[in-house]
Short mmCIF file of C-alpha atoms and ligand atoms in Angstrom, two decimals:
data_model
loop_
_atom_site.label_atom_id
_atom_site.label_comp_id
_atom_site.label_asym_id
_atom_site.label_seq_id
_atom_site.Cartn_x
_atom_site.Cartn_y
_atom_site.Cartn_z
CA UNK A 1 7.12 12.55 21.09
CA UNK A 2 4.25 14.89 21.37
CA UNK A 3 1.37 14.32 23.08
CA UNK A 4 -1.59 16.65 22.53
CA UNK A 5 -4.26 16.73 25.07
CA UNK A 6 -7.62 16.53 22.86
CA UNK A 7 -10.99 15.46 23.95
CA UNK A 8 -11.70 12.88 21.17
CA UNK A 9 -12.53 12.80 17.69
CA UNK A 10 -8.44 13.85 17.18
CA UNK A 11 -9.01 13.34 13.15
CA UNK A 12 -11.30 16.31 13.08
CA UNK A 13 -10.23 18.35 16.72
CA UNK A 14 -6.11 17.89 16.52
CA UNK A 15 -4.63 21.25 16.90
CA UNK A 16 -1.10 20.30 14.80
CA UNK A 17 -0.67 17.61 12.03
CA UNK A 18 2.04 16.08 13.78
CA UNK A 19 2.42 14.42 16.74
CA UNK A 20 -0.04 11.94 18.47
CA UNK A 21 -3.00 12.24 20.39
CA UNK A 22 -4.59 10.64 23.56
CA UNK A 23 -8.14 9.11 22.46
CA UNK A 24 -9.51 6.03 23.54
CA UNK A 25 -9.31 2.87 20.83
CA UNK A 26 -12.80 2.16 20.80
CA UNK A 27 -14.00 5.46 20.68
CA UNK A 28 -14.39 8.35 18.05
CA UNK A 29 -14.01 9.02 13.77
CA UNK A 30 -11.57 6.13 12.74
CA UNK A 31 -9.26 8.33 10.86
CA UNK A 32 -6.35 5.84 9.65
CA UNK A 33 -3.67 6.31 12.99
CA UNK A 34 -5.86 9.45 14.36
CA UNK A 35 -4.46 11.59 11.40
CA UNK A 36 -6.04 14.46 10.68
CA UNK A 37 -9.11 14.12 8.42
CA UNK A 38 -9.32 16.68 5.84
CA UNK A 39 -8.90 17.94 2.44
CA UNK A 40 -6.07 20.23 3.05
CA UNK A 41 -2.56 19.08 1.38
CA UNK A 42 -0.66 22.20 3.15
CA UNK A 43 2.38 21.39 4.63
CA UNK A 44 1.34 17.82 3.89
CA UNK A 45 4.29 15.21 3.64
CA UNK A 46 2.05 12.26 3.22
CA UNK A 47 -1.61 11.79 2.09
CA UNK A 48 -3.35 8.32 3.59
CA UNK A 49 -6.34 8.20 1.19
CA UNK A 50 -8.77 4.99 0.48
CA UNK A 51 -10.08 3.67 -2.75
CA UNK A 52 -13.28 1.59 -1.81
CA UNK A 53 -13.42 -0.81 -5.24
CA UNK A 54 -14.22 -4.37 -5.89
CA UNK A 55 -15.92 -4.40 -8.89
CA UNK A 56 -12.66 -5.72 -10.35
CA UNK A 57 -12.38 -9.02 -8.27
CA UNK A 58 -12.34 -12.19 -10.44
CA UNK A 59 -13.71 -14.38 -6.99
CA UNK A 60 -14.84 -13.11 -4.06
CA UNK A 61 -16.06 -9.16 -3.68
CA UNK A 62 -16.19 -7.03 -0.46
CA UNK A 63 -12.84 -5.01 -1.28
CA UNK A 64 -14.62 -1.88 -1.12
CA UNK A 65 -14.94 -2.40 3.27
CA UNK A 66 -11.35 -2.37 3.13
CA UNK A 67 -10.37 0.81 3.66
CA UNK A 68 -13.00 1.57 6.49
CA UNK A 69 -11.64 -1.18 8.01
CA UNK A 70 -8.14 -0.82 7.93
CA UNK A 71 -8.76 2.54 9.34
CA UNK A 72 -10.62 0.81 12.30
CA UNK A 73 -7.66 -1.52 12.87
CA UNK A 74 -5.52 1.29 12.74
CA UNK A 75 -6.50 3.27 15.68
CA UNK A 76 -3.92 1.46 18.10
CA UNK A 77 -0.92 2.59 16.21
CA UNK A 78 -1.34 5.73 17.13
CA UNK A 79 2.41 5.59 19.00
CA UNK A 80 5.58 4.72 18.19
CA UNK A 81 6.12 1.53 16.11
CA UNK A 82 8.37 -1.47 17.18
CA UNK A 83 10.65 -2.45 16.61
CA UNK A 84 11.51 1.34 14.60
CA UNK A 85 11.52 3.14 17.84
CA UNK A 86 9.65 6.04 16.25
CA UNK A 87 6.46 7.26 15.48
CA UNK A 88 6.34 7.61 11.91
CA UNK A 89 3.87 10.97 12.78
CA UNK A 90 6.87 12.69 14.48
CA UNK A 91 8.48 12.86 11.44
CA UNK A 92 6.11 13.20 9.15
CA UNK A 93 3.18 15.18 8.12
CA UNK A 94 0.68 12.92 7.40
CA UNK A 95 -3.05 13.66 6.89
CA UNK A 96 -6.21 10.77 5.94
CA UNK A 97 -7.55 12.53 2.94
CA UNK A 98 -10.53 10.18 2.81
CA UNK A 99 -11.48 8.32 0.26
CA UNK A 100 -11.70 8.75 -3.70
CA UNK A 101 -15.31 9.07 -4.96
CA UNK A 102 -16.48 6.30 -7.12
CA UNK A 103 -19.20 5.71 -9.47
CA UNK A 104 -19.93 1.70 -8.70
CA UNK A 105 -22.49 2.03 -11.95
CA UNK A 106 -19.91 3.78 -14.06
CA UNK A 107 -17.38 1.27 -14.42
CA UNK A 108 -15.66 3.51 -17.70
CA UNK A 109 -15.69 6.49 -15.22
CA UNK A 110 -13.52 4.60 -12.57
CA UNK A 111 -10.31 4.84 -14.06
CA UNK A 112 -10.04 8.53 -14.94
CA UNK A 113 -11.53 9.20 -11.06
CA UNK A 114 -8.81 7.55 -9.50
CA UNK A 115 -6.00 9.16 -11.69
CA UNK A 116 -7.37 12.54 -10.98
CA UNK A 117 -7.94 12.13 -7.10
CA UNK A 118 -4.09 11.31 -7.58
CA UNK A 119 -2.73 13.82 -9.59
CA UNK A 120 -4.44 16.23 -7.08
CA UNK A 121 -2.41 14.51 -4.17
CA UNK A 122 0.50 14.27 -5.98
CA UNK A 123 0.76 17.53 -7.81
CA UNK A 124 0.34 19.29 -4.43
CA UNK A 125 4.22 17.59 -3.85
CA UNK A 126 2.57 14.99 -1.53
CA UNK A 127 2.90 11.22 -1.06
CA UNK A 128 0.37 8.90 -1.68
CA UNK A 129 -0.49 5.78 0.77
CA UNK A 130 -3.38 4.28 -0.58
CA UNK A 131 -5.45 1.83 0.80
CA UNK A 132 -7.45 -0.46 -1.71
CA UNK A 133 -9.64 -1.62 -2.31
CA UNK A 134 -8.92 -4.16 -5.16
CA UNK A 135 -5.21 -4.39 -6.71
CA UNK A 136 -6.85 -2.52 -10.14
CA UNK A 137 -6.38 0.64 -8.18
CA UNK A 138 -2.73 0.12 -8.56
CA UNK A 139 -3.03 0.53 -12.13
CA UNK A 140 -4.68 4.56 -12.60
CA UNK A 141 -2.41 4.86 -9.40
CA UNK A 142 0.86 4.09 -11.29
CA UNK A 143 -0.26 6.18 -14.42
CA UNK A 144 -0.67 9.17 -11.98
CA UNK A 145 2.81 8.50 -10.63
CA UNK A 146 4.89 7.96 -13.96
CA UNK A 147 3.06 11.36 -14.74
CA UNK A 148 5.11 12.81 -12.09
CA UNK A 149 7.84 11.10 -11.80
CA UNK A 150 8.23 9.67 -14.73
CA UNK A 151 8.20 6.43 -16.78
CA UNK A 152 8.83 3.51 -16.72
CA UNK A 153 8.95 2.82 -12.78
CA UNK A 154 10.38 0.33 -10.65
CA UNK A 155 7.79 -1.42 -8.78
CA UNK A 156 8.33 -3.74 -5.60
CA UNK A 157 4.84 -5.93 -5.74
CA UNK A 158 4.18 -8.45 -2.75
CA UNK A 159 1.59 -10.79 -4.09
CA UNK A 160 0.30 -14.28 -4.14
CA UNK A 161 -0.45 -13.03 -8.09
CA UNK A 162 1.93 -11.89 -10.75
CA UNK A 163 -1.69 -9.77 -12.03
CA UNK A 164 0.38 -9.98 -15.72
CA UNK A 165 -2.27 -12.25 -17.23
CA UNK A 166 -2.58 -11.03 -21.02
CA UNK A 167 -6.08 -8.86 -21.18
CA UNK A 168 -6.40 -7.16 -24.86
CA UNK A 169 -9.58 -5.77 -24.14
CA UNK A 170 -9.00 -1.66 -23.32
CA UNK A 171 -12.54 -1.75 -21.24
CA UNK A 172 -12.25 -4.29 -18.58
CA UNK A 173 -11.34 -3.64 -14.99
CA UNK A 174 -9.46 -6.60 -14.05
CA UNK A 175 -7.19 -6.98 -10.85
CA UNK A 176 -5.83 -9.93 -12.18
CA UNK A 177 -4.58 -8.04 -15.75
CA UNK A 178 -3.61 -4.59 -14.90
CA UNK A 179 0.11 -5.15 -14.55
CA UNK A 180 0.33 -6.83 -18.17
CA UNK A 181 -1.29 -3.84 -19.12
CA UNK A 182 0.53 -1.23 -17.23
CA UNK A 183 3.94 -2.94 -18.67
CA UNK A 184 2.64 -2.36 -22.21
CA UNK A 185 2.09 1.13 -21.91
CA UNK A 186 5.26 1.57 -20.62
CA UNK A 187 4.34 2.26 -17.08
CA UNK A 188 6.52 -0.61 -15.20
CA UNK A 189 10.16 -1.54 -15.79
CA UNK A 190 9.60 -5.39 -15.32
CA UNK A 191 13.43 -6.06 -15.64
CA UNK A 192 14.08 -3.38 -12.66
CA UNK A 193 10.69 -4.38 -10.80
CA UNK A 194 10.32 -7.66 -8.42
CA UNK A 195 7.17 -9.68 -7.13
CA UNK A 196 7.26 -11.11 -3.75
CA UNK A 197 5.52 -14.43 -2.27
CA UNK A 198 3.98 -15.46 -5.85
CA UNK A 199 2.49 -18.75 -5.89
CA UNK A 200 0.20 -18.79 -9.00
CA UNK A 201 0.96 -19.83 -12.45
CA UNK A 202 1.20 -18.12 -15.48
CA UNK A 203 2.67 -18.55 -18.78
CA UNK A 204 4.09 -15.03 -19.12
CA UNK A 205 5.84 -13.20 -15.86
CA UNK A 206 6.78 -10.69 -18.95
CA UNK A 207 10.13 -10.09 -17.53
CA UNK A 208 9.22 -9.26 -14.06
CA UNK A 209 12.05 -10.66 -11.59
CA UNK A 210 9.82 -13.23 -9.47
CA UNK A 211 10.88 -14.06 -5.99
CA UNK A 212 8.05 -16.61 -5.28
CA UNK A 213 6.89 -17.60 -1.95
CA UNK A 214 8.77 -20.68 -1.85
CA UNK A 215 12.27 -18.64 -2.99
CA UNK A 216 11.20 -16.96 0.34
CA UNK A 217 10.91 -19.63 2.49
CA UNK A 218 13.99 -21.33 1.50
CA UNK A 219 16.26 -18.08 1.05
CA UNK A 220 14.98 -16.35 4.18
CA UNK A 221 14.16 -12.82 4.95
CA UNK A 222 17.67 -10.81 4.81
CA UNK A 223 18.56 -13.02 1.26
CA UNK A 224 15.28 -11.72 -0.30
CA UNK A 225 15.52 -8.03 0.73
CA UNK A 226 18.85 -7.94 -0.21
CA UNK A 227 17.59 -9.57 -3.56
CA UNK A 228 15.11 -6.80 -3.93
CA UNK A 229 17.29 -3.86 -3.08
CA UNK A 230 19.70 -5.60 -6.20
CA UNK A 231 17.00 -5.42 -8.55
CA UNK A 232 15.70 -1.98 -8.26
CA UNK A 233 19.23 -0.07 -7.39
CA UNK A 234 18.23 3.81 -6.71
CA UNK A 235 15.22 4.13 -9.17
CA UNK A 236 12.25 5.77 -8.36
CA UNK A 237 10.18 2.63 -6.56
CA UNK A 238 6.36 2.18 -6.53
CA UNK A 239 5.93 -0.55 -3.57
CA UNK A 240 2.32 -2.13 -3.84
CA UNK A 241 1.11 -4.95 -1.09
CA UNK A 242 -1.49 -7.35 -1.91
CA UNK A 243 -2.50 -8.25 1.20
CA UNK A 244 -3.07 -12.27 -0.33
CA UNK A 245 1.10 -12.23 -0.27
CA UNK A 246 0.70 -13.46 2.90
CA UNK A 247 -0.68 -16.74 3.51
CA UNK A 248 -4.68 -17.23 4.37
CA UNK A 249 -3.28 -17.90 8.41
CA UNK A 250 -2.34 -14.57 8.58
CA UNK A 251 -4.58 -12.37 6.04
CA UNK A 252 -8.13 -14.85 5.61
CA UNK A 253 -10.05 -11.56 4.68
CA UNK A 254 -9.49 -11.56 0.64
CA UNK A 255 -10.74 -12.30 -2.23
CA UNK A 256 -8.47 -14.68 -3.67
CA UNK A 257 -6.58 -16.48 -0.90
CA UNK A 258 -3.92 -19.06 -2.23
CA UNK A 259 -2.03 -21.03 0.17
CA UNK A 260 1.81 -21.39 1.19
CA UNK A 261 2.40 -17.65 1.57
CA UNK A 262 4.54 -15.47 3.82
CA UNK A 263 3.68 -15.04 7.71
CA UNK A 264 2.90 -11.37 8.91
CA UNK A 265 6.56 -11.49 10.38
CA UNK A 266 7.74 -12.32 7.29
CA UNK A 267 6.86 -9.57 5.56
CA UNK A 268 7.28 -7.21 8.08
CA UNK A 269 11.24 -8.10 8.64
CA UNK A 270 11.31 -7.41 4.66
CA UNK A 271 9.90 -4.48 4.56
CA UNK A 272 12.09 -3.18 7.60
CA UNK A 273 15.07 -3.99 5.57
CA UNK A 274 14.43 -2.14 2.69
CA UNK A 275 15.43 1.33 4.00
CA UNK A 276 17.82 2.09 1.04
CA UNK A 277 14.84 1.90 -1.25
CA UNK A 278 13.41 5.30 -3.26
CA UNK A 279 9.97 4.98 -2.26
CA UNK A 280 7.92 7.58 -4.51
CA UNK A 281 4.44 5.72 -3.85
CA UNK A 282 2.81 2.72 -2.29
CA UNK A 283 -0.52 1.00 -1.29
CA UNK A 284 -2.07 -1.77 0.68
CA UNK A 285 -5.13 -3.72 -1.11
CA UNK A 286 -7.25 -6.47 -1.17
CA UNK A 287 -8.18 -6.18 2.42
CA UNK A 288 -11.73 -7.68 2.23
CA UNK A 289 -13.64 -7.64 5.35
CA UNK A 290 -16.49 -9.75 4.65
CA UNK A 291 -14.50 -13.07 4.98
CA UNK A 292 -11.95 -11.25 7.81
CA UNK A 293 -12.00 -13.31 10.88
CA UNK A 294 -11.05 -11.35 14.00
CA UNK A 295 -9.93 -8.49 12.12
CA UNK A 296 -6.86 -10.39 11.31
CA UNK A 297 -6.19 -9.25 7.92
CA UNK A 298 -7.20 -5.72 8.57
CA UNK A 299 -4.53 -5.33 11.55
CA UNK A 300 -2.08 -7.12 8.88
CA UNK A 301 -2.97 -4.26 6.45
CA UNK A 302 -3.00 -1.60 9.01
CA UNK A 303 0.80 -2.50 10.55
CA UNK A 304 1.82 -2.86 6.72
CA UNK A 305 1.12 0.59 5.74
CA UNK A 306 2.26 1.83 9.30
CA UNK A 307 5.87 0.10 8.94
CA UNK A 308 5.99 1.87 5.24
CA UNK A 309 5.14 5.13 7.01
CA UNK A 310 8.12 4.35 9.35
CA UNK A 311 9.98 3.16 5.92
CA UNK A 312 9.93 6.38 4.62
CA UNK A 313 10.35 8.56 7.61
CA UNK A 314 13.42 6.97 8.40
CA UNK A 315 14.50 6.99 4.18
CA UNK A 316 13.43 10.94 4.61
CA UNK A 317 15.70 11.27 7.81
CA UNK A 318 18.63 9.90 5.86
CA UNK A 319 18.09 11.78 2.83
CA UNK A 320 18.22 14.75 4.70
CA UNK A 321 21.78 13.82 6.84
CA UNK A 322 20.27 12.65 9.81
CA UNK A 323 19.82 8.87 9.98
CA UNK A 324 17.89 7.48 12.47
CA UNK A 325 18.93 5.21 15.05
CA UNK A 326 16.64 2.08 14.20
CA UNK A 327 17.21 -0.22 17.23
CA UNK A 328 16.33 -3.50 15.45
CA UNK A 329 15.63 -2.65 11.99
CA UNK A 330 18.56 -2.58 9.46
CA UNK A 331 20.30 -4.25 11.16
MN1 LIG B 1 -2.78 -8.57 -6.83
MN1 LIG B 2 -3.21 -11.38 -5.23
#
C-alpha cells in the first residue's frame, strides 16, 4: 500500500491517482474515498461520478443529497477493505469526476444530460460508478452503456422494486417505470438479467428472473449468488443497487422504504461472491438523506460501491493472470 504524505484536501492536492492518503475523517473536500477530484479521464480506470436527481420519486424526494452524502460517508474507506484484504485504489485508477449537471426546471433536458456526461466517461475507455440520485438515472445510464458495449445487456438489479411497471408515456421521468421501458427498447436482456430482494407486486416482471427477498432469506447468501452468476453466464453485466433492497433497519434514508428486505451483511456477502461476474457498469441510488438517521444508509451506500470497487479490482486482477488472494471472499 502507498501512503502519500499530503497536508489535506487529498481530492484536489494528491500527487498520484493511486494509492491512499493520510487526511483526517472530519476534515477537508469530501471527494468519494479521497479520490482525486477532477475532470481528467487520463490514465483513468474508473470514474466515481454523482447524479443529484429526485424529481423522479413517486413518494418521498431528497435523492438529489445523495451523492454529497455518500461522499461524506465515504471518507473512512480510504484503506484497505475487509474482508478483501485490498484497497481497491491500489489497483485501480480511480478518480471522483463530480457530479453531472442538471437542469431541475428542464425535466425534457435531463435525459440527454445524463447520457452525454456518460458517453464522455465511457468513450474515454473508463468505468462508470455512479452514485444516484433516483433509480431513473439507471435508465440514460444503460442507454450510454449498450452504446458501447452493446445491446441488450445483462443487468444484476438489487431492489425492493422490479421498476417494470408499464409507462406508455415517452415524457415522464419515472423511477418506478424505467426498466419496462429500457426492456422495450431493447436495452435489458430480462431472461439473462436478475432482481434481488424484491418485495413489491406487479402484474408483469416481463421476464426478468426475480430472486425476491424472501427467496433470499430462505435460500441464503451462497444459493442466491450462485443463482445470479447462473443467470447472467459471461455477458457483459450492468449491476445497479437500489439502496431500498435492503430493509428500512439498515438503509431508513429513501424514498420508498418497503419492509422485509436484506441486512447490510446480506448484501455485502453477495456481492463478495460474485467475482466471476463481467462487470461493464454499476451504480448505487436512492440514498436520500433527508429521512437518513445516523448516516446509516449513506455508510450502507458508501461500503456498497466500495466492495464493487474491490469487485472489480479483483475481476481486473484475474483477467489479467494474476488472481488475488481474497482471504474471506470467494470462498
Ligand atoms: Mn429502484
Ligand atoms: Mn426501490
Amino acid at each position: 500500500m502507498t501512503d502519500i504524505e499530503t497536508h489535506g484536501d487529498s481530492a484536489i492536492t494528491r500527487p498520484t491517482i493511486k494509492g491512499y492518503a493520510r487526511e483526517n475523517t472530519f476534515s477537508g473536500i469530501a471527494s468519494f474515498m479521497r479520490r482525486r477530484y477532477t475532470k481528467d479521464l487520463a490514465g483513468v480506470d474508473v470514474a466515481v461520478s454523482g447524479i443529484p436527481l429526485d424529481i423522479a420519486t413517486t413518494h418521498r424526494s431528497g435523492t438529489r443529497l445523495g451523492p454529497a452524502a455518500i461522499r461524506a460517508a465515504s471518507v473512512d474507506l480510504n484503506w484497505p477493505i475487509y474482508p478483501w484484504g485490498f484497497g481497491p485504489c491500489d489497483l485501480l485508477s480511480v478518480i471522483d469526476y463530480g457530479d453531472c449537471w442538471i437542469n431541475p426546471h428542464r425535466q425534457d433536458t435531463i435525459f440527454d444530460a445524463i447520457v452525454a456526461h456518460a458517453r464522455t466517461i465511457l468513450n474515454a475507455g473508463v468505468t462508470m460508478l455512479t452514485l444516484g440520485g433516483d433509480h431513473y438515472v439507471t435508465y440514460p445510464l444503460l442507454r450510454a452503456h449498450a452504446e458501447k458495449f452493446g445491446r441488450p445487456l445483462s443487468v444484476i438489479h438489487f431492489d425492493a422494486h422490479s421498476d417494470t411497471w408499464a409507462d406508455d408515456d415517452e415524457r415522464s421521468v419515472n423511477h418506478g417505470t424505467m426498466f419496462y421501458k429500457a426492456v422495450r427498447e431493447g436495452l435489458i436482456d430480462p431472461a439473462s438479467s436478475v432482481q434481488v430482494g424484491i418485495r413489491t407486486w406487479n402484474e408483469d416482471f416481463m421476464g426478468f428472473n426475480v430472486l425476491g427477498a424472501d427467496r433470499v432469506h430462505a435460500s441464503g447468501v451462497p444459493a442466491t449468488a450462485a443463482r445470479i452468476l447462473e443467470i447472467v453466464g459471461d455477458r457483459p453485466v450492468y449491476l445497479t443497487f437500489d439502496i431500498d433492497c435492503l430493509d428500512p433497519a439498515y438503509a431508513p434514508g429513501t424514498g420508498t422504504p418497503v419492509s422485509g428486505g436484506l441486512s447490510a451483511s446480506q448484501a455485502l456477502a453477495i456481492l463478495r461472491l460474485l467475482l466471476p461476474v463481467r462487470l461493464i457498469g454499476m451504480d448505487v441510488v436512492e440514498v436520500s438523506p433527508p429521512y437518513d438517521h445516523s448516516e446509516i444508509t449513506a455508510l450502507a451506500g458508501a461500503q456498497i460501491a466500495a466492495d464493487l470497487l474491490c469487485l472489480l479490482a479483483a475481476q481486473r486482477a484475474a483477467a489479467a493472470g494474476a488472481p488475488l488472494t481474497i482471504p474471506v471472499a470467494g470462498r
